[in-house]
Coordinates of C-alpha atoms in Angstrom, one line a residue:
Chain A
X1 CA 19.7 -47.0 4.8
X2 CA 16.3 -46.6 6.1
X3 CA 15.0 -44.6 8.7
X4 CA 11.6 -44.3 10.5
X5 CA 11.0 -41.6 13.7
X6 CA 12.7 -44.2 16.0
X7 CA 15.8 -43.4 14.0
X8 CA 16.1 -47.1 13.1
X9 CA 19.0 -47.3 10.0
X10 CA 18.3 -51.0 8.2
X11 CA 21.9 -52.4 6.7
X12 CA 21.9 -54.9 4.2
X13 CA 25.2 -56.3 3.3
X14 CA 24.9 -58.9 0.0
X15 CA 26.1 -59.5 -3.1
X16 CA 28.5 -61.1 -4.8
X17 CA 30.5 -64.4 -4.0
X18 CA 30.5 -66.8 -1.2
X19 CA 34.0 -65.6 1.0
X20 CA 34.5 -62.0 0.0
X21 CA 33.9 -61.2 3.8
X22 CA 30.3 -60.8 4.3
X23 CA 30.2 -62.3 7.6
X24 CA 33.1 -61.0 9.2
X25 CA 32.4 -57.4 7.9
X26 CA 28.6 -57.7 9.3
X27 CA 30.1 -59.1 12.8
X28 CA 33.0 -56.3 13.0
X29 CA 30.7 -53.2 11.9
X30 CA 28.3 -54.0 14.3
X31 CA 30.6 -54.8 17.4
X32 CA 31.9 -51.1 16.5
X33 CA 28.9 -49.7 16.3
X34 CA 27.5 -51.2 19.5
X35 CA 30.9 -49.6 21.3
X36 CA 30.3 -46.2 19.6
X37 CA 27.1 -46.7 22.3
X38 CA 24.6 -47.4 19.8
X39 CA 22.3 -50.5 20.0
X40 CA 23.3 -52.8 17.5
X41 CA 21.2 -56.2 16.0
X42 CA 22.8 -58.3 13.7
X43 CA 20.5 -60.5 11.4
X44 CA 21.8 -63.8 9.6
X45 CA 20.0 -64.5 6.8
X46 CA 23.0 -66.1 4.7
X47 CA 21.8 -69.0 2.5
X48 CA 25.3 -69.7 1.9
X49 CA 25.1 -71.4 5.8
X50 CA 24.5 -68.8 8.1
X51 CA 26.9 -69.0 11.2
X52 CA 27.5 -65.4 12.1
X53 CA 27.5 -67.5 15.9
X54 CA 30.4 -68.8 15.1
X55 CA 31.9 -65.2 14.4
X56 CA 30.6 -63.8 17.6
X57 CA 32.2 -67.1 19.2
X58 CA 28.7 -68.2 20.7
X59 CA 26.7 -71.6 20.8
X60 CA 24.7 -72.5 17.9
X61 CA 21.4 -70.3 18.9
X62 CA 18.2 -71.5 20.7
X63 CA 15.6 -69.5 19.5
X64 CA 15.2 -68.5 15.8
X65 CA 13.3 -66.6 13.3
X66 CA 12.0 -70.0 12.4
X67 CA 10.1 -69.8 16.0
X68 CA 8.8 -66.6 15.5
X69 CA 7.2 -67.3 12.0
X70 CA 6.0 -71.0 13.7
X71 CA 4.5 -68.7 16.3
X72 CA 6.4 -70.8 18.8
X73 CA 7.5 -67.4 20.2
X74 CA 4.8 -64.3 19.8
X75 CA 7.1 -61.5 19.4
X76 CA 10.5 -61.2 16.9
X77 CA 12.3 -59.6 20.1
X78 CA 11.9 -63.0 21.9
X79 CA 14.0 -64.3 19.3
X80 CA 16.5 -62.3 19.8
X81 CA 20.0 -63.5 21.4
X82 CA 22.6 -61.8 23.3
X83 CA 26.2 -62.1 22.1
X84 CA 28.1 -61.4 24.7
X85 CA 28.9 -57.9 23.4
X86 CA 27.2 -55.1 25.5
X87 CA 24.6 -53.5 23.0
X88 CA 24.5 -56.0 20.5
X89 CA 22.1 -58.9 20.3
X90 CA 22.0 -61.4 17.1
X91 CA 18.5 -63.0 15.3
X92 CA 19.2 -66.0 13.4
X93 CA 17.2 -68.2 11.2
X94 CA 16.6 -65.8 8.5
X95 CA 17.9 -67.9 6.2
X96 CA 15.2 -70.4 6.1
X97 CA 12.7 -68.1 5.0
X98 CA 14.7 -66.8 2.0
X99 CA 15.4 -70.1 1.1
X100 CA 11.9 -71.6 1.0
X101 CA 10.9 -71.3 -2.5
X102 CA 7.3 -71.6 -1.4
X103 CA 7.7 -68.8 1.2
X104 CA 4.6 -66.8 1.0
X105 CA 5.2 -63.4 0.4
X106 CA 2.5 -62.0 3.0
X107 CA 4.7 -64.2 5.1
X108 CA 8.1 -62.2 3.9
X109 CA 6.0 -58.6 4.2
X110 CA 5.1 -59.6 8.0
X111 CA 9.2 -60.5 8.3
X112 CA 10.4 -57.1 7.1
X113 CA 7.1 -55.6 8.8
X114 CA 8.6 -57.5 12.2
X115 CA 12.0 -56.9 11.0
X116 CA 11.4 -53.0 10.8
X117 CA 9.5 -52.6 14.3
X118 CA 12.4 -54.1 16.8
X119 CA 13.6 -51.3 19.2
X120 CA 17.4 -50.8 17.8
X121 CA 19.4 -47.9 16.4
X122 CA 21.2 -50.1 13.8
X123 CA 20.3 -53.8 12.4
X124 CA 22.5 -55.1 9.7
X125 CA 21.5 -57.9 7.5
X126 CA 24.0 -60.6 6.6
X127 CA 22.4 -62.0 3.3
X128 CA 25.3 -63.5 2.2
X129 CA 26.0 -64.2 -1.4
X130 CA 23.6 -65.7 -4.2
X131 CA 20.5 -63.7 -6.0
X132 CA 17.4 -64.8 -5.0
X133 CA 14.5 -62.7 -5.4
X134 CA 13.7 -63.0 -2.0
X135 CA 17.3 -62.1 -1.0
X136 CA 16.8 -59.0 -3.7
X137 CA 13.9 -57.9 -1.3
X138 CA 15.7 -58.2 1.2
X139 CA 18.7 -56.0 -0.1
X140 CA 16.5 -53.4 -1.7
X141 CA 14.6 -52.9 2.0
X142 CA 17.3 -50.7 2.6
X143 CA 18.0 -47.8 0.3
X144 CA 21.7 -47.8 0.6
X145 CA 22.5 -51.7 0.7
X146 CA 26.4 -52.7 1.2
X147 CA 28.1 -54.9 -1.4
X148 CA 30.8 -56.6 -0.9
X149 CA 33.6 -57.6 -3.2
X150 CA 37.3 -58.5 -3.1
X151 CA 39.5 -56.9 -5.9
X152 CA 39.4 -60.0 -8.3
X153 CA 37.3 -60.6 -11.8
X154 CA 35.4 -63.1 -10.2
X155 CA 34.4 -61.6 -7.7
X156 CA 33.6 -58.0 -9.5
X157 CA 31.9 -60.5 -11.9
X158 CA 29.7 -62.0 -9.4
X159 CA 29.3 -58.5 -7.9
X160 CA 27.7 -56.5 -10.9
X161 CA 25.2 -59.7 -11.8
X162 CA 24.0 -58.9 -8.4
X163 CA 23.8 -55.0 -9.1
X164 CA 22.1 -55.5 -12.1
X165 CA 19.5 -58.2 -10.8
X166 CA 18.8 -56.1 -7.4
X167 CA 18.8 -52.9 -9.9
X168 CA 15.8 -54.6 -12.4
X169 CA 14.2 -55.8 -9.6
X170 CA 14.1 -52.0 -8.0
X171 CA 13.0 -50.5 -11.7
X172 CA 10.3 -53.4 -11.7
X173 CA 8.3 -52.8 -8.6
X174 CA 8.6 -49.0 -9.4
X175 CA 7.1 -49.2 -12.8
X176 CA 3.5 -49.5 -12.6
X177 CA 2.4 -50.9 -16.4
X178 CA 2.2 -54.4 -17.0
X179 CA 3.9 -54.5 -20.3
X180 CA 6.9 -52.3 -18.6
X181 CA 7.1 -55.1 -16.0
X182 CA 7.5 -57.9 -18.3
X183 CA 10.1 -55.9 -20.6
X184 CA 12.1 -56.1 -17.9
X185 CA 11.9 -59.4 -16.7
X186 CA 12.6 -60.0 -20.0
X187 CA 15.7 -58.3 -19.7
X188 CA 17.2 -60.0 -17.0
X189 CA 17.6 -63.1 -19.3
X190 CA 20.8 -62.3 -21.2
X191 CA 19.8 -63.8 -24.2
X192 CA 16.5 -62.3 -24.0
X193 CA 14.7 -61.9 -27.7
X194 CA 13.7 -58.1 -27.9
X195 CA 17.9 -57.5 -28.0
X196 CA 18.0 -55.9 -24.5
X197 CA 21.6 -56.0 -23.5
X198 CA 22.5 -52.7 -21.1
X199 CA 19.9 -50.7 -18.8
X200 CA 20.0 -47.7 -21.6
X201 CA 18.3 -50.0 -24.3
X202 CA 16.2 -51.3 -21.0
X203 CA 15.1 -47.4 -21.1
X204 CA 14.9 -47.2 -24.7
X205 CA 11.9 -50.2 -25.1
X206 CA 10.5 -48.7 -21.9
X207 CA 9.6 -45.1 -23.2
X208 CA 8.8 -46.6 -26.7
X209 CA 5.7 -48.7 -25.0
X210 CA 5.0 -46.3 -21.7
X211 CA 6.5 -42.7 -21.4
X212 CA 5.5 -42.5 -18.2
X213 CA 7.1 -45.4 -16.5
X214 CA 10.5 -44.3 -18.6
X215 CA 10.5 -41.5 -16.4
X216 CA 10.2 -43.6 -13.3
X217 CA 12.9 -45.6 -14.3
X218 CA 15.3 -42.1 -14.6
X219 CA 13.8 -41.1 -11.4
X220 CA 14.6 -44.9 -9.8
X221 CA 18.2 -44.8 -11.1
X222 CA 19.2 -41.6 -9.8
X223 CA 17.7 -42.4 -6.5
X224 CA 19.8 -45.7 -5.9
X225 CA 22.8 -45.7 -4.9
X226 CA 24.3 -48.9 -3.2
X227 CA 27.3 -48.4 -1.5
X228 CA 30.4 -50.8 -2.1
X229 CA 33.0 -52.1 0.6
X230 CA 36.3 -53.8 -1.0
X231 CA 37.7 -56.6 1.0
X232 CA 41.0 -58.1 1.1
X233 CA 43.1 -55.3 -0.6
X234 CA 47.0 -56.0 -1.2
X235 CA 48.1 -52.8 -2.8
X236 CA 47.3 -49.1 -3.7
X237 CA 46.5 -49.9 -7.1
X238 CA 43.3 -52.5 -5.4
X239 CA 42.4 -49.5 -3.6
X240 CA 41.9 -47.9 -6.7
X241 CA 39.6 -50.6 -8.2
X242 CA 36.9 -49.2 -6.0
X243 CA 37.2 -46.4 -7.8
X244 CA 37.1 -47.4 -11.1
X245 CA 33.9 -49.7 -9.9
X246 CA 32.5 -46.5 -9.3
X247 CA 32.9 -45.2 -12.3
X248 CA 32.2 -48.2 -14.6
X249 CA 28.8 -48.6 -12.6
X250 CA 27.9 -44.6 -13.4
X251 CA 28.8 -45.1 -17.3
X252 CA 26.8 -48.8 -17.5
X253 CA 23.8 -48.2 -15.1
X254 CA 23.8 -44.8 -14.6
X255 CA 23.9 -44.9 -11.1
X256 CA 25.9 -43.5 -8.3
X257 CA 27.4 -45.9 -6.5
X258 CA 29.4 -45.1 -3.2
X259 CA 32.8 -46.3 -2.0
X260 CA 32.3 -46.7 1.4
X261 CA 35.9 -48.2 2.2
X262 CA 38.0 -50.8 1.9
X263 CA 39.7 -53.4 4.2
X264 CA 43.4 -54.4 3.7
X265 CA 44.7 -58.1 3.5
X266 CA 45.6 -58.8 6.6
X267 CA 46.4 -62.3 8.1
X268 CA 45.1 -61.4 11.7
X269 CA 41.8 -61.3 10.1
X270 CA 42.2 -65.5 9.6
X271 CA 43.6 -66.2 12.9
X272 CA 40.6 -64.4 14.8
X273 CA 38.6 -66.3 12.8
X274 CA 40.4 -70.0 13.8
X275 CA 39.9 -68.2 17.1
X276 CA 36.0 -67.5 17.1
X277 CA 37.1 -64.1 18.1
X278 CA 35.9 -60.9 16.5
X279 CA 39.0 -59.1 14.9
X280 CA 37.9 -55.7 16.8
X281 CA 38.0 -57.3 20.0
X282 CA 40.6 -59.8 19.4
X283 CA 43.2 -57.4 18.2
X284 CA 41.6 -53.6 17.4
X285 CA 45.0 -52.6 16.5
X286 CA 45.4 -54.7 13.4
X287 CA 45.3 -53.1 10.5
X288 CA 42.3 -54.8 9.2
X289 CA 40.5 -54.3 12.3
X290 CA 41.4 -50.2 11.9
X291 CA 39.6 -50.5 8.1
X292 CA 36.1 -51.5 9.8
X293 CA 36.3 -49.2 12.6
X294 CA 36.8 -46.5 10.0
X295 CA 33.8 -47.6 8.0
X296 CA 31.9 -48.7 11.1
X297 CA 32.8 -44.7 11.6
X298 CA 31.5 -43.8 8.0
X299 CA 28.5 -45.3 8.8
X300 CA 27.7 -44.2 11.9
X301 CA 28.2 -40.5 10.7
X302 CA 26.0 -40.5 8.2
X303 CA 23.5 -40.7 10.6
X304 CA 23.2 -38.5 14.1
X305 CA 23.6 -40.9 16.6
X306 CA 20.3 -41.1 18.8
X307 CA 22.1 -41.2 22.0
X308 CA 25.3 -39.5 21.4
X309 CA 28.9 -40.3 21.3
Chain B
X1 CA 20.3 -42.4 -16.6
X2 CA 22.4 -41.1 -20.5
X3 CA 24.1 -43.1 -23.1
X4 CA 27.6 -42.5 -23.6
X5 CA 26.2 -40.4 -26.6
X6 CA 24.5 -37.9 -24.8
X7 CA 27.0 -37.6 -22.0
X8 CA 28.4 -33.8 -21.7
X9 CA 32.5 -33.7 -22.0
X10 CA 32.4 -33.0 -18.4
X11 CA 30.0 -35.8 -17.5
X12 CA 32.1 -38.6 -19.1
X13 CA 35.8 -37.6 -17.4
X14 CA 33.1 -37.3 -14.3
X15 CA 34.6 -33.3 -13.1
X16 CA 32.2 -30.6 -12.8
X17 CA 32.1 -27.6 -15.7
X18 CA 34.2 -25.1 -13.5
X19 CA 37.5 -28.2 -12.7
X20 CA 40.9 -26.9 -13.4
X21 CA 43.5 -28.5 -15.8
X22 CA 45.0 -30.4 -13.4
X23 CA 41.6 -31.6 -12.1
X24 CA 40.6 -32.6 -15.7
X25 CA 44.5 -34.6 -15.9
X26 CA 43.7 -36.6 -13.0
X27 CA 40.4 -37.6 -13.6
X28 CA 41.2 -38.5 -17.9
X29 CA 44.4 -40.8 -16.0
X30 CA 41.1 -42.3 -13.8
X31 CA 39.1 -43.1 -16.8
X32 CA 41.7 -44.4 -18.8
X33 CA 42.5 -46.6 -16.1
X34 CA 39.1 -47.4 -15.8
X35 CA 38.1 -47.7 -19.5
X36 CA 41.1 -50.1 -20.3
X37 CA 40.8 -53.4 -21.9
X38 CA 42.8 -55.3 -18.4
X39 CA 41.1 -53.0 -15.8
X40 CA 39.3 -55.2 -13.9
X41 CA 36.4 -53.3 -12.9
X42 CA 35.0 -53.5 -16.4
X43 CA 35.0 -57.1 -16.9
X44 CA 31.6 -58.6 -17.6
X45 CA 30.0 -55.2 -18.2
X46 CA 30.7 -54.0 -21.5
X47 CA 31.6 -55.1 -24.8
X48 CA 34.4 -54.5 -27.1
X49 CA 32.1 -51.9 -29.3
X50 CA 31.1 -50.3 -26.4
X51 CA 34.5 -49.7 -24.6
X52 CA 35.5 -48.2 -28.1
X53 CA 33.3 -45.9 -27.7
X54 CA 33.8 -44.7 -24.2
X55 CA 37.3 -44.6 -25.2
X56 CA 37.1 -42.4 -27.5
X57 CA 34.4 -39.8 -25.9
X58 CA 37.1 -40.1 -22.9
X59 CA 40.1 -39.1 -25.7
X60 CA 37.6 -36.5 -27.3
X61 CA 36.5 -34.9 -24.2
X62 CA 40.3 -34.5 -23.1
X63 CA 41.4 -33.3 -26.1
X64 CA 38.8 -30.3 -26.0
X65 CA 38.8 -29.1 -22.1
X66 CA 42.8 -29.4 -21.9
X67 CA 42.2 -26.8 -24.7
X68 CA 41.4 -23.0 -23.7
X69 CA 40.0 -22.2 -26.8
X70 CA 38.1 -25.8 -27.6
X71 CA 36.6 -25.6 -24.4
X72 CA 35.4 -22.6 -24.8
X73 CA 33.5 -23.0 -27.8
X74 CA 32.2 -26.1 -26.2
X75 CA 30.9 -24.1 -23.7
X76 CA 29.3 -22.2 -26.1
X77 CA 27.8 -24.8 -28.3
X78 CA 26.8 -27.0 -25.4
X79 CA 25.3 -24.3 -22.5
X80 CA 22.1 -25.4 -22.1
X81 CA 23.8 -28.9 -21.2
X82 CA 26.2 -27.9 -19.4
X83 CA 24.3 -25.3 -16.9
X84 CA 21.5 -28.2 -16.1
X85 CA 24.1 -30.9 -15.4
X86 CA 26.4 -28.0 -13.4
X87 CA 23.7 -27.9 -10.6
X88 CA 23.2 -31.1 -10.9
X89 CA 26.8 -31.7 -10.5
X90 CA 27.1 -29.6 -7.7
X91 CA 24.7 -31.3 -5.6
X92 CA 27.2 -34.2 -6.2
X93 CA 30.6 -32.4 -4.9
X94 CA 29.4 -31.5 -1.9
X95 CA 28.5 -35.1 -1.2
X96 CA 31.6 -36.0 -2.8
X97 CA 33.8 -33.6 -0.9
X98 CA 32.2 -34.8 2.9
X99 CA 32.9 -38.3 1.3
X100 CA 36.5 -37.0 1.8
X101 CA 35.7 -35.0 5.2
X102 CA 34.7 -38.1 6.6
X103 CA 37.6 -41.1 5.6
X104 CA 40.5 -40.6 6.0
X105 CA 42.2 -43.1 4.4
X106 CA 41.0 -41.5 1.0
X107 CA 42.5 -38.1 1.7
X108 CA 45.8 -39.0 1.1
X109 CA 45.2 -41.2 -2.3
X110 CA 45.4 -39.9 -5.2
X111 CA 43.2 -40.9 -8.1
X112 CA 45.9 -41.1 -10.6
X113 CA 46.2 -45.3 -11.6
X114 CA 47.7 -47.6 -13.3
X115 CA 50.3 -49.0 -15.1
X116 CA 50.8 -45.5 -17.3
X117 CA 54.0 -44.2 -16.6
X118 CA 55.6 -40.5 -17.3
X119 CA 58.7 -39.6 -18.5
X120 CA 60.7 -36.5 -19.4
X121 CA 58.7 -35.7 -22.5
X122 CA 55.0 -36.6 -20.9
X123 CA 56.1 -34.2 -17.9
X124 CA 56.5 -31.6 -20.5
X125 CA 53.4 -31.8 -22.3
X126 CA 51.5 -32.2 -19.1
X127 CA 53.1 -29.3 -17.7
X128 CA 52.9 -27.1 -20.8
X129 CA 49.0 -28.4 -20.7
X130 CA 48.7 -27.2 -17.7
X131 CA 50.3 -23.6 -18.6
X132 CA 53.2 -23.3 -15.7
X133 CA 56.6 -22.6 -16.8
X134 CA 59.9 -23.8 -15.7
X135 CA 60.5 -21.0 -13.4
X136 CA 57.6 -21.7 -11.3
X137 CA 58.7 -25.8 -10.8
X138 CA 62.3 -24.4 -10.0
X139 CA 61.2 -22.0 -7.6
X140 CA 58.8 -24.9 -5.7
X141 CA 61.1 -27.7 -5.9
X142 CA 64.0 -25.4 -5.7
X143 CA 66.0 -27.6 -8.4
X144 CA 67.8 -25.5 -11.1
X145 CA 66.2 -25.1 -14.2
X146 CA 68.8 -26.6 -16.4
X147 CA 68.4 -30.2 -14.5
X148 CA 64.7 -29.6 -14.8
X149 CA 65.1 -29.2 -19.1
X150 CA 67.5 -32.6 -18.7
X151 CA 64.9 -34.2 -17.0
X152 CA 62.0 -33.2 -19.8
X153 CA 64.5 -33.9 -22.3
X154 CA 65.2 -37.1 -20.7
X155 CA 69.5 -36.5 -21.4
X156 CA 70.6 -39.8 -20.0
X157 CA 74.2 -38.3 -20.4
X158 CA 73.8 -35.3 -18.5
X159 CA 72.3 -36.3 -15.9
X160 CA 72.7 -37.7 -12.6
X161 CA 72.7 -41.5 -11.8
X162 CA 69.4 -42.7 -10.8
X163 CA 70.3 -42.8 -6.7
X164 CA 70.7 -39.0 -6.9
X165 CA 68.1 -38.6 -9.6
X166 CA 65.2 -39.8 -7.7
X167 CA 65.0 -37.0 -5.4
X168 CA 64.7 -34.6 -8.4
X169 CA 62.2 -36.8 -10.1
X170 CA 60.4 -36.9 -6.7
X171 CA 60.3 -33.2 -6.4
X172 CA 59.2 -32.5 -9.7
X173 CA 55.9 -34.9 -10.0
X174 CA 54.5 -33.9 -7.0
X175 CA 54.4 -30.4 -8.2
X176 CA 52.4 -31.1 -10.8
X177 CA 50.4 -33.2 -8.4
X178 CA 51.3 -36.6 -10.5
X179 CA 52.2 -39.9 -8.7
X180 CA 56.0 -39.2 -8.4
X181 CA 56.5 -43.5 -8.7
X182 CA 55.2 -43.5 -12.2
X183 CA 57.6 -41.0 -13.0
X184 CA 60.4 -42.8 -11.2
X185 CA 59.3 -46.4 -12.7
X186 CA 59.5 -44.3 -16.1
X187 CA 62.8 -43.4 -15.8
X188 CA 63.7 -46.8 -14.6
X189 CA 62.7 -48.1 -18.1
X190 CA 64.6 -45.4 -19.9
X191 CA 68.2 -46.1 -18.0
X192 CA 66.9 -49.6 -19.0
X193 CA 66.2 -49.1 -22.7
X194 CA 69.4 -47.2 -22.9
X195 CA 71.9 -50.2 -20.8
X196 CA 70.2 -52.1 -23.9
X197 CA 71.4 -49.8 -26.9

């Protein structure tokens, strides 16, 4: 999360695969944030095809991001839609901007500059899955980024390559020597040649060539902690996987990763969905809809609401 | 940021310096669970040498904190560790613990995972390990002591048929705070290896 003195708190969910839930957790947690009383902007920047629209069971949107970087539209706020749902308005377009490989980054700095100054208590980012560096910014712009996974390999796979890219990338910008930076780009080639295979050996070539910079990295690692959200649980013992993701992620990165909640398999979540109807409005009584709520809950208390409850 | 190797006892089974014995059970059942070849929250993220070795500082770091006197020496040996990482540590439980304030779908879970199931003679040594006698389980789950020895012994012959057993069984694991299903699925395998014989 990220906070500035207008109490703004920047959420970016990513990571991961394509269909672990991003989307519908993004729509959800913000629809029950925006009924907690809070004011609520959702952001689509999924490169996977962003159609958090669709979710919110609205048109395909007018106005985009894309107008507000073509300066068709002179402020972001103009770009902003309404859903439909009192307190929460939706920016799409994002997507376009991650995608461009020749995206300048001034342009990308003014985005998250733009991004940072709309008048909202809560914006969540749907990045969707994929590890772009662009989409790494994006994710790291937020100290306390959500990931996203459902309880199988592929999935937990898909979910620590992102961790450990969006981790580098954090250790990267915070070193400040030259050689430190390239060790670790080095590093995020498996195969690399100096033998770099976990973050500890990372740490390891770093002191031997800058002392200094190791200790940023120490002080980087035990600064980050992403937060983790599994989706589509069947059973206690999936439950527990989050837990055990915790742990494995303290032993291999040395980081402290929070289990923000989980969300249990539940079939109403698919028939909202056929029904371009958010679960939490469709049918709040559902069990999958009560998991968000809770960690729309979670959320919320971490941070005093501006406004009250 | 510490290898494996410079981990404290405390710091790989993830407690803090001052947890209790049943504290230290439930969170060597978590890492086991964790550290094990099929759990799926290691795929991809360490290799086979490395999981050795976790699995072994996990077995090592059981074997001395279940142990008065080991863990004591460790103390000794290890202070200047130990204090730094206690504040450190402490810092972390409070988090932890308004983790738990806050959800409520985690209070009533209990860490304990897996596929690792108890039995009579497991239920013994965990609750000899964690120093309570039989009066003290008879007098909470007011069973009678000798049906609490047939269950540790795990006397097939003497005891009751599984319907009627499963209350005892019930009774028993949760005073020791241990998932009473893993006892009961346990048992199952026993009546199961015995039909067999």
């Amino acid at each position: 999360m990220t906070r500035d003195h207008h109490q703004r708190v920047i959420w970016t969910i990513g990571g991961g695969k394509g269909g672990s839930g991003k989307s519908f957790i993004t729509t959800n947690i913000g629809i029950c944030l925006s009924k907690l009383g809070a004011r609520v902007i959702l952001i689509d920047a999924d490169l996977g095809g962003a159609n958090l629209h669709t979710f919110l069971g609205i048109l395909p949107p007018g106005p985009t991001l894309s107008d507000f970087i073509k300066k068709r539209v002179s402020h972001l706020k103009e770009a902003l839609i309404h859903t439909g749902v009192p307190n929460l308005q939706l920016l799409t377009g994002a997507q376009d901007l991650l995608n461009a490989a020749d995206a300048k980054s001034a342009q990308k700095r003014k985005l998250l500059r733009s991004i940072k100054s709309l008048e909202s208590d809560y914006i969540l980012v749907d990045l969707g899955g994929g590890n772009a560096l662009s989409v790494l910014d994006f994710f790291l712009m937020s100290d306390g980024g959500i990931l996203v996974a459902t309880p199988e390999p592929t999935s937990i796979e898909n979910t620590y390559r992102f961790l450990k890219s969006a981790f580098y990338r954090r250790l990267r910008q915070a070193v400040s020597s030259f050689s430190a930076k390239s060790l670790i780009d080095e590093a995020m080639d498996r195969k690399n040649e100096a033998g770099i295979r976990t973050p500890y050996e990372l740490l390891r070539e770093v002191r031997r060539i800058n002392e200094e910079d190791g200790r940023k990295m120490v002080e980087e690692a035990a600064t980050f902690h992403p937060n983790l959200i599994l989706n589509q649980v069947r059973s206690k013992k999936d439950i527990e996987i989050g837990f055990s993701i915790r742990s494995a992620c303290q032993k291999y990165f040395g980081i402290q990763l929070h289990y923000l909640g989980y969300i249990v398999y539940d079939q109403d979540v698919g028939n909202s969905i056929r029904k371009r109807r958010p679960l939490v409005l469709e049918n709040y009584r559902s069990k999958a809809a009560q998991c968000v709520s809770e960690i729309a809950s979670r959320l919320a208390d971490s941070h005093r609401m501006p406004h009250g409850i | 940021m510490k290898r494996i190797e410079e981990q404290t006892h405390y710091e790989i089974l993830e407690v803090s310096p001052d947890a209790d014995l049943k504290e230290i059970q439930r969170a060597y059942d978590h890492a086991k669970e964790t550290f094990h070849a099929d759990s799926p929250a290691i795929y991809s993220l360490f290799s086979e040498e490395e999981m050795r070795k976790i699995q072994a500082a996990i077995e090592e770091a059981y074997r001395v904190l279940m142990d008065e006197a080991l863990r004591k020496s460790y103390h000794q040996s290890h202070s200047h560790l130990i204090e730094r990482s206690s504040s450190e540590k402490q810092t972390e439980k409070s988090v932890k613990s308004s983790e738990i304030k806050s959800s409520l779908s985690f209070t009533d879970l209990s860490i304990e995972v897996g596929e690792m199931t108890y039995r009579g003679r497991s239920l013994k040594q965990i609750r000899e390990k964690l120093g309570i006698d039989l009066k003290a389980i008879s007098a909470k789950t007011k069973i009678n002591i000798k049906t609490l020895e047939l269950i540790e012994e795990e006397d097939l012959e003497h005891l009751p048929a599984m319907v009627y057993l499963k209350g005892f069984l019930k009774a028993y694991a949760r005073a020791l705070n241990l998932d009473a299903q893993k006892l009961i699925e346990g048992y199952f395998e026993l009546f199961k290896e015995k039909g067999k014989k």
